[in-house]
mmCIF file of C-alpha atoms in Angstrom:
data_model
loop_
_atom_site.group_PDB
_atom_site.id
_atom_site.type_symbol
_atom_site.label_atom_id
_atom_site.label_comp_id
_atom_site.label_asym_id
_atom_site.label_seq_id
_atom_site.Cartn_x
_atom_site.Cartn_y
_atom_site.Cartn_z
ATOM 1 C CA GLU A 11 -47.463 -10.849 -39.612
ATOM 2 C CA SER A 12 -47.997 -7.950 -36.577
ATOM 3 C CA LEU A 13 -48.966 -11.029 -34.751
ATOM 4 C CA TYR A 14 -46.622 -13.412 -36.305
ATOM 5 C CA LYS A 15 -43.607 -10.464 -34.747
ATOM 6 C CA THR A 16 -45.341 -10.276 -31.174
ATOM 7 C CA VAL A 17 -44.822 -13.863 -30.417
ATOM 8 C CA TRP A 18 -40.996 -13.989 -31.544
ATOM 9 C CA VAL A 19 -40.327 -11.080 -29.628
ATOM 10 C CA PHE A 20 -42.493 -12.941 -26.535
ATOM 11 C CA VAL A 21 -40.500 -15.995 -27.212
ATOM 12 C CA VAL A 22 -37.123 -13.991 -27.021
ATOM 13 C CA VAL A 23 -38.109 -12.502 -23.886
ATOM 14 C CA VAL A 24 -38.808 -16.056 -22.048
ATOM 15 C CA VAL A 25 -35.870 -17.441 -23.416
ATOM 16 C CA PHE A 26 -33.779 -14.518 -22.420
ATOM 17 C CA LEU A 27 -35.291 -14.480 -18.607
ATOM 18 C CA SER A 28 -34.438 -18.054 -18.428
ATOM 19 C CA LEU A 29 -30.826 -17.306 -18.744
ATOM 20 C CA CYS A 30 -30.431 -14.953 -16.775
ATOM 21 C CA CYS A 31 -31.807 -17.718 -13.892
ATOM 22 C CA VAL A 32 -29.214 -19.222 -15.073
ATOM 23 C CA SER A 33 -26.267 -16.865 -14.616
ATOM 24 C CA GLY A 34 -28.091 -15.307 -11.349
ATOM 25 C CA ALA A 35 -28.275 -11.631 -13.195
ATOM 26 C CA LEU A 36 -32.038 -11.533 -12.406
ATOM 27 C CA CYS A 37 -33.335 -14.132 -10.509
ATOM 28 C CA GLY A 38 -30.162 -14.300 -8.014
ATOM 29 C CA THR A 39 -28.622 -17.435 -6.806
ATOM 30 C CA PHE A 40 -26.256 -18.374 -4.028
ATOM 31 C CA ASN A 41 -22.332 -17.582 -4.722
ATOM 32 C CA ILE A 42 -19.950 -16.079 -2.658
ATOM 33 C CA LYS A 43 -16.994 -13.532 -2.879
ATOM 34 C CA MET A 44 -13.644 -13.800 -1.292
ATOM 35 C CA PRO A 45 -10.208 -13.852 -1.271
ATOM 36 C CA LYS A 46 -8.309 -17.095 -2.943
ATOM 37 C CA ASN A 47 -5.317 -16.937 -0.398
ATOM 38 C CA ILE A 48 -4.883 -14.897 2.853
ATOM 39 C CA ASN A 49 -1.581 -14.535 4.710
ATOM 40 C CA VAL A 50 -2.035 -14.312 8.615
ATOM 41 C CA LEU A 51 1.015 -13.258 10.917
ATOM 42 C CA ARG A 52 1.352 -16.070 13.136
ATOM 43 C CA GLY A 53 -0.261 -14.638 17.195
ATOM 44 C CA SER A 54 -2.040 -11.842 15.482
ATOM 45 C CA CYS A 55 -6.152 -11.161 13.966
ATOM 46 C CA VAL A 56 -6.835 -11.683 10.519
ATOM 47 C CA THR A 57 -9.667 -10.124 8.261
ATOM 48 C CA ILE A 58 -11.169 -12.450 5.707
ATOM 49 C CA PRO A 59 -12.803 -10.295 3.385
ATOM 50 C CA CYS A 60 -16.650 -11.943 2.476
ATOM 51 C CA SER A 61 -19.460 -11.573 0.088
ATOM 52 C CA PHE A 62 -22.533 -13.316 -0.275
ATOM 53 C CA ASP A 63 -25.317 -13.730 -2.421
ATOM 54 C CA VAL A 64 -28.660 -15.807 -2.372
ATOM 55 C CA GLU A 65 -31.689 -16.906 -4.492
ATOM 56 C CA SER A 66 -34.338 -14.556 -4.891
ATOM 57 C CA ARG A 67 -36.846 -16.619 -3.306
ATOM 58 C CA PHE A 68 -34.363 -16.305 0.001
ATOM 59 C CA GLU A 69 -34.049 -12.899 -0.189
ATOM 60 C CA ASN A 70 -36.553 -12.213 2.900
ATOM 61 C CA ASN A 71 -34.974 -14.992 5.135
ATOM 62 C CA LEU A 72 -32.155 -12.845 6.085
ATOM 63 C CA ASP A 73 -32.698 -11.325 8.673
ATOM 64 C CA ASP A 74 -31.026 -11.484 13.027
ATOM 65 C CA SER A 75 -31.606 -14.744 13.172
ATOM 66 C CA CYS A 76 -28.841 -15.732 10.663
ATOM 67 C CA LYS A 77 -25.083 -16.757 11.612
ATOM 68 C CA ALA A 78 -21.692 -18.135 10.078
ATOM 69 C CA TYR A 79 -19.922 -20.539 10.058
ATOM 70 C CA TRP A 80 -16.827 -21.950 8.816
ATOM 71 C CA ASN A 81 -14.992 -25.346 8.674
ATOM 72 C CA ASP A 82 -11.385 -26.575 7.292
ATOM 73 C CA SER A 83 -13.663 -28.844 5.076
ATOM 74 C CA PRO A 84 -16.419 -28.215 2.552
ATOM 75 C CA SER A 85 -18.749 -31.022 4.291
ATOM 76 C CA PHE A 86 -19.933 -29.551 7.512
ATOM 77 C CA ASN A 87 -22.594 -28.446 9.360
ATOM 78 C CA SER A 88 -24.110 -26.219 12.513
ATOM 79 C CA HIS A 89 -23.417 -28.609 14.827
ATOM 80 C CA ASN A 90 -19.190 -29.827 13.476
ATOM 81 C CA ALA A 91 -17.798 -26.388 12.708
ATOM 82 C CA LYS A 92 -14.596 -25.499 13.664
ATOM 83 C CA LEU A 93 -14.502 -21.629 14.177
ATOM 84 C CA LYS A 94 -17.803 -21.074 15.303
ATOM 85 C CA PRO A 95 -19.196 -16.982 15.448
ATOM 86 C CA THR A 96 -19.616 -14.338 17.929
ATOM 87 C CA LYS A 97 -21.297 -11.148 17.553
ATOM 88 C CA ASP A 98 -18.548 -8.768 16.984
ATOM 89 C CA MET A 99 -16.025 -11.326 14.393
ATOM 90 C CA THR A 100 -19.087 -11.006 11.472
ATOM 91 C CA GLY A 101 -20.444 -8.230 9.089
ATOM 92 C CA ASP A 102 -23.764 -7.833 8.688
ATOM 93 C CA LEU A 103 -25.355 -10.907 7.293
ATOM 94 C CA LYS A 104 -28.716 -8.623 6.400
ATOM 95 C CA LYS A 105 -26.566 -6.931 4.119
ATOM 96 C CA LYS A 106 -24.979 -9.293 2.692
ATOM 97 C CA ASP A 107 -21.496 -8.667 4.229
ATOM 98 C CA CYS A 108 -19.788 -12.244 5.353
ATOM 99 C CA THR A 109 -16.850 -10.425 6.535
ATOM 100 C CA THR A 110 -15.057 -12.261 9.408
ATOM 101 C CA THR A 111 -12.024 -10.881 11.681
ATOM 102 C CA PHE A 112 -10.902 -13.774 13.916
ATOM 103 C CA ILE A 113 -9.122 -12.135 16.962
ATOM 104 C CA ASN A 114 -7.749 -15.763 17.703
ATOM 105 C CA THR A 115 -5.964 -16.765 15.116
ATOM 106 C CA ASN A 116 -4.808 -19.667 16.884
ATOM 107 C CA LEU A 117 -7.986 -21.769 16.457
ATOM 108 C CA LEU A 118 -6.795 -21.101 12.209
ATOM 109 C CA GLN A 119 -4.452 -24.194 10.846
ATOM 110 C CA ARG A 120 -2.942 -23.596 7.333
ATOM 111 C CA SER A 121 -6.057 -25.024 5.138
ATOM 112 C CA LYS A 122 -8.760 -24.286 3.398
ATOM 113 C CA TYR A 123 -12.451 -22.788 4.847
ATOM 114 C CA TYR A 124 -15.273 -23.025 3.989
ATOM 115 C CA ILE A 125 -18.895 -21.249 4.949
ATOM 116 C CA ARG A 126 -21.729 -21.321 6.329
ATOM 117 C CA LEU A 127 -24.967 -19.388 6.257
ATOM 118 C CA GLU A 128 -27.355 -20.723 8.651
ATOM 119 C CA CYS A 129 -30.616 -18.715 9.549
ATOM 120 C CA ASN A 130 -33.310 -19.661 12.005
ATOM 121 C CA ASN A 131 -35.617 -20.170 8.807
ATOM 122 C CA ALA A 132 -35.580 -21.507 5.832
ATOM 123 C CA LEU A 133 -32.166 -20.413 5.233
ATOM 124 C CA LYS A 134 -29.243 -22.882 5.193
ATOM 125 C CA TYR A 135 -27.010 -22.934 3.097
ATOM 126 C CA ARG A 136 -22.835 -23.899 3.072
ATOM 127 C CA PHE A 137 -20.190 -22.422 0.072
ATOM 128 C CA SER A 138 -18.545 -25.448 -0.752
ATOM 129 C CA GLN A 139 -17.612 -24.433 -4.494
ATOM 130 C CA THR A 140 -15.465 -21.844 -2.800
ATOM 131 C CA GLY A 141 -12.670 -21.484 -0.009
ATOM 132 C CA VAL A 142 -10.769 -19.604 1.204
ATOM 133 C CA ASP A 143 -6.444 -21.103 1.405
ATOM 134 C CA VAL A 144 -5.178 -20.005 4.293
ATOM 135 C CA SER A 145 -1.313 -19.870 5.397
ATOM 136 C CA PHE A 146 0.720 -18.641 7.720
ATOM 137 C CA ILE A 147 3.931 -16.504 8.457
ATOM 138 C CA ASP A 148 6.543 -15.682 11.081
ATOM 139 C CA ASP A 149 7.174 -12.089 9.406
ATOM 140 C CA PRO A 150 5.372 -9.719 8.067
ATOM 141 C CA PRO A 151 6.305 -8.967 4.186
ATOM 142 C CA SER A 152 7.960 -5.176 3.693
ATOM 143 C CA PRO A 153 6.513 -2.489 2.878
ATOM 144 C CA THR A 154 6.238 -1.008 -0.970
ATOM 145 C CA LEU A 155 7.907 1.845 -1.775
ATOM 146 C CA THR A 156 6.718 4.343 -4.266
ATOM 147 C CA PRO A 157 9.355 5.616 -6.077
ATOM 148 C CA SER A 158 11.381 2.875 -5.453
ATOM 149 C CA THR A 159 14.478 4.438 -6.511
ATOM 150 C CA LEU A 160 14.710 8.467 -5.758
ATOM 151 C CA GLU A 161 16.959 10.763 -8.978
ATOM 152 C CA VAL A 162 16.157 13.973 -9.073
ATOM 153 C CA LYS A 163 17.617 17.311 -8.205
ATOM 154 C CA GLU A 164 17.646 19.937 -5.162
ATOM 155 C CA GLY A 165 14.841 21.777 -5.135
ATOM 156 C CA THR A 166 11.715 19.277 -6.518
ATOM 157 C CA SER A 167 9.222 18.534 -5.040
ATOM 158 C CA VAL A 168 8.820 14.903 -4.198
ATOM 159 C CA SER A 169 6.209 12.210 -2.383
ATOM 160 C CA LEU A 170 7.480 8.781 -1.457
ATOM 161 C CA THR A 171 4.268 6.487 -0.296
ATOM 162 C CA CYS A 172 4.737 3.277 1.324
ATOM 163 C CA SER A 173 2.347 0.915 1.858
ATOM 164 C CA ALA A 174 1.990 -2.180 3.627
ATOM 165 C CA PRO A 175 -0.883 -5.515 3.833
ATOM 166 C CA ALA A 176 -3.423 -4.675 6.456
ATOM 167 C CA PRO A 177 -4.541 -8.195 7.264
ATOM 168 C CA CYS A 178 -6.554 -7.687 9.745
ATOM 169 C CA TRP A 179 -8.634 -3.968 9.693
ATOM 170 C CA SER A 180 -9.102 -3.209 13.501
ATOM 171 C CA HIS A 181 -4.890 -3.429 14.512
ATOM 172 C CA PRO A 182 -3.743 -2.267 10.773
ATOM 173 C CA PRO A 183 0.000 -2.079 11.048
ATOM 174 C CA ALA A 184 1.637 1.319 12.224
ATOM 175 C CA LEU A 185 4.064 3.331 9.380
ATOM 176 C CA THR A 186 7.369 5.294 10.167
ATOM 177 C CA TRP A 187 9.400 7.442 7.880
ATOM 178 C CA THR A 188 13.108 7.786 9.103
ATOM 179 C CA PRO A 189 14.386 10.585 9.444
ATOM 180 C CA ASN A 190 11.261 12.153 9.704
ATOM 181 C CA LEU A 191 11.249 14.452 6.392
ATOM 182 C CA GLY A 192 8.125 16.301 7.672
ATOM 183 C CA GLN A 193 3.948 15.381 8.209
ATOM 184 C CA SER A 194 3.430 12.484 6.406
ATOM 185 C CA GLN A 195 -1.071 11.176 5.326
ATOM 186 C CA GLU A 196 -2.511 8.133 6.014
ATOM 187 C CA THR A 197 -5.060 5.736 5.129
ATOM 188 C CA LEU A 198 -6.726 2.619 5.041
ATOM 189 C CA GLN A 199 -7.294 1.166 1.300
ATOM 190 C CA GLU A 200 -8.785 -1.645 -0.465
ATOM 191 C CA ASN A 201 -7.724 -3.936 -2.910
ATOM 192 C CA GLN A 202 -9.363 -5.451 -5.914
ATOM 193 C CA ASP A 203 -9.986 -9.105 -3.929
ATOM 194 C CA LYS A 204 -11.148 -6.504 -0.852
ATOM 195 C CA THR A 205 -8.164 -6.483 1.634
ATOM 196 C CA LYS A 206 -6.755 -3.807 2.986
ATOM 197 C CA VAL A 207 -3.542 -1.989 2.926
ATOM 198 C CA LYS A 208 -2.278 0.661 5.008
ATOM 199 C CA THR A 209 -0.070 3.605 3.391
ATOM 200 C CA SER A 210 1.433 6.420 4.291
ATOM 201 C CA VAL A 211 2.621 9.369 2.143
ATOM 202 C CA ILE A 212 5.421 12.572 3.054
ATOM 203 C CA SER A 213 6.247 15.261 0.921
ATOM 204 C CA PHE A 214 9.206 17.151 1.197
ATOM 205 C CA THR A 215 11.138 19.231 -1.140
ATOM 206 C CA ALA A 216 15.026 17.614 -2.079
ATOM 207 C CA SER A 217 17.847 19.121 -0.648
ATOM 208 C CA HIS A 218 21.760 18.482 -0.927
ATOM 209 C CA LEU A 219 21.413 17.780 2.697
ATOM 210 C CA HIS A 220 19.277 14.187 1.834
ATOM 211 C CA HIS A 221 21.895 13.026 -0.984
ATOM 212 C CA GLY A 222 23.313 9.992 0.072
ATOM 213 C CA ASN A 223 21.243 9.266 3.202
ATOM 214 C CA LYS A 224 19.223 6.349 3.218
ATOM 215 C CA ILE A 225 15.369 6.923 3.698
ATOM 216 C CA CYS A 226 13.339 3.923 5.430
ATOM 217 C CA CYS A 227 9.670 3.144 6.184
ATOM 218 C CA THR A 228 8.873 1.229 9.317
ATOM 219 C CA ALA A 229 6.134 -1.093 9.631
ATOM 220 C CA ALA A 230 5.031 -2.784 12.601
ATOM 221 C CA TYR A 231 2.910 -5.195 13.522
ATOM 222 C CA ARG A 232 0.794 -6.177 16.952
ATOM 223 C CA LYS A 233 0.217 -9.208 18.306
ATOM 224 C CA GLN A 234 -2.444 -9.592 19.914
ATOM 225 C CA ASP A 235 -1.334 -13.216 22.384
ATOM 226 C CA GLY A 236 1.363 -10.983 23.336
ATOM 227 C CA SER A 237 4.225 -11.775 22.081
ATOM 228 C CA PRO A 238 6.359 -9.036 20.915
ATOM 229 C CA ASP A 239 5.880 -6.704 17.848
ATOM 230 C CA VAL A 240 7.199 -6.948 14.795
ATOM 231 C CA THR A 241 8.818 -4.712 12.187
ATOM 232 C CA ALA A 242 9.436 -4.610 8.476
ATOM 233 C CA GLU A 243 11.402 -2.574 6.920
ATOM 234 C CA THR A 244 12.202 -0.264 3.262
ATOM 235 C CA SER A 245 14.417 1.814 2.088
ATOM 236 C CA LEU A 246 16.166 3.956 -0.510
ATOM 237 C CA THR A 247 18.674 6.383 -1.101
ATOM 238 C CA PRO A 248 18.537 9.505 -2.900
ATOM 239 C CA ASP A 249 20.704 10.944 -5.531
ATOM 240 C CA ILE A 250 20.440 14.183 -5.274
ATOM 241 C CA SER A 251 22.136 16.139 -7.770
ATOM 242 C CA TYR A 252 23.038 20.168 -7.233
ATOM 243 C CA SER A 253 25.088 22.476 -7.654
ATOM 244 C CA PRO A 254 28.374 22.878 -6.420
ATOM 245 C CA LYS A 255 28.503 22.467 -2.716
ATOM 246 C CA ASP A 256 31.626 20.957 -1.277
ATOM 247 C CA PRO A 257 32.722 18.464 -2.794
ATOM 248 C CA ALA A 258 30.033 18.136 -5.770
ATOM 249 C CA VAL A 259 32.355 20.648 -7.655
ATOM 250 C CA GLU A 260 33.528 18.583 -10.534
ATOM 251 C CA ASN A 261 35.405 22.189 -11.782
ATOM 252 C CA TYR A 262 37.084 24.737 -10.516
ATOM 253 C CA THR A 263 38.311 28.124 -12.885
ATOM 254 C CA TRP A 264 39.992 31.289 -11.565
ATOM 255 C CA SER A 265 38.916 34.806 -13.071
ATOM 256 C CA ASP A 266 39.585 38.255 -12.608
ATOM 257 C CA GLY A 267 36.102 39.594 -13.519
ATOM 258 C CA GLY A 268 36.877 39.043 -17.045
ATOM 259 C CA ALA A 269 39.448 36.748 -18.366
ATOM 260 C CA LEU A 270 40.182 33.373 -17.447
ATOM 261 C CA ILE A 271 42.789 33.382 -15.167
ATOM 262 C CA GLY A 272 43.615 29.431 -14.602
ATOM 263 C CA THR A 273 42.015 26.188 -13.236
ATOM 264 C CA GLY A 274 42.406 23.944 -10.328
ATOM 265 C CA HIS A 275 41.571 23.616 -6.923
ATOM 266 C CA THR A 276 44.260 26.180 -6.584
ATOM 267 C CA LEU A 277 45.602 29.404 -8.175
ATOM 268 C CA ASN A 278 49.626 29.992 -8.602
ATOM 269 C CA ILE A 279 50.216 34.041 -10.018
ATOM 270 C CA THR A 280 52.517 36.695 -10.223
ATOM 271 C CA VAL A 281 51.684 39.596 -8.919
ATOM 272 C CA SER A 282 51.870 43.440 -9.768
ATOM 273 C CA THR A 283 51.614 46.152 -9.289
ATOM 274 C CA ILE A 284 48.045 46.762 -10.737
ATOM 275 C CA ASN A 285 45.638 45.536 -7.714
ATOM 276 C CA SER A 286 42.523 43.522 -9.087
ATOM 277 C CA ASN A 287 39.746 40.869 -7.396
ATOM 278 C CA PHE A 288 39.769 37.418 -8.657
ATOM 279 C CA PHE A 289 36.877 34.696 -7.969
ATOM 280 C CA CYS A 290 36.632 31.509 -8.449
ATOM 281 C CA ASN A 291 33.951 29.465 -9.931
ATOM 282 C CA ALA A 292 33.516 26.170 -9.286
ATOM 283 C CA THR A 293 30.720 23.814 -11.666
ATOM 284 C CA ASN A 294 29.080 20.446 -12.427
ATOM 285 C CA THR A 295 26.588 19.699 -14.561
ATOM 286 C CA VAL A 296 23.626 21.173 -12.531
ATOM 287 C CA GLY A 297 25.432 24.993 -12.291
ATOM 288 C CA PHE A 298 27.965 26.615 -10.910
ATOM 289 C CA LYS A 299 29.082 29.219 -7.623
ATOM 290 C CA ALA A 300 30.885 31.772 -7.439
ATOM 291 C CA SER A 301 32.875 33.020 -4.765
ATOM 292 C CA ILE A 302 32.650 36.405 -2.687
ATOM 293 C CA ASN A 303 35.040 38.484 -4.734
ATOM 294 C CA PHE A 304 38.971 38.990 -3.171
ATOM 295 C CA GLN A 305 41.788 41.540 -3.251
ATOM 296 C CA ILE A 306 45.188 41.556 -3.644
ATOM 297 C CA VAL A 307 46.517 44.399 -2.679
ATOM 298 C CA VAL A 308 50.523 45.557 -4.062
ATOM 299 C CA ARG A 309 52.531 48.149 -1.376
ATOM 300 C CA ASN A 310 55.129 49.995 -2.834
ATOM 301 C CA TYR A 311 57.490 50.630 -0.689
ATOM 302 C CA THR A 312 60.952 52.905 -0.824
ATOM 303 C CA LYS A 313 63.891 51.943 1.436
#
């Protein structure tokens, strides 16, 4: 029985290892990861994030001689590749990083591109199973504002985030806020597919002065072909509720320090010989504000 269990466990382990070799989990296999599609701003540079894996037997072949070639058809070699590498355009292939930046996007066409890895040894492989669709655009997409609307009370701490795609990592868009509401913090963040986005976060305290005044975020993209920069913008109009300040008053009431003596924007009363103090209270759904007191002094004059 003990021998039977040992044999059974051995068979299970062999089957498990065989399955792992097929899937590439342990034994390694050729595969590549990059975005399915990417937008290229015409005249600008573009970075295609890319990583790969090789069969375990080729791990030691990844050295300084390795180069990455791109082509718009899956069948090609280093000699007929349309896009040949330069030293500073590709990631560290020894670390399986095939991320590539094309400074001159005029070399690209609207097509699907595939990559081939070639080293001065036995490692030569064309990743024809996966390619990236390249699309050219003349105008960048509008930035994204988060939140997209702003409805808060005066005095609330507010943070707005502006995000814009960064198709070229070395030249991300410049983000500016109008009006300048304070210091902003900028970061270059990575999406799930390894593409990147530029973000700017601005924080301020909501004021009645912001109510109804447009807040705009502008993304400026610099071209590498000498043509003018292009911009895109997104805006929102804050709705700030605040205690009465002209003209946000809903009701006016008048009192003599105690009793209600009138309503409305103006007060008409018959004066008496008693000197009185009067107050005007302006109210809305957020709160109220009282005026400074004023006094009517009635003097008796003897003829």
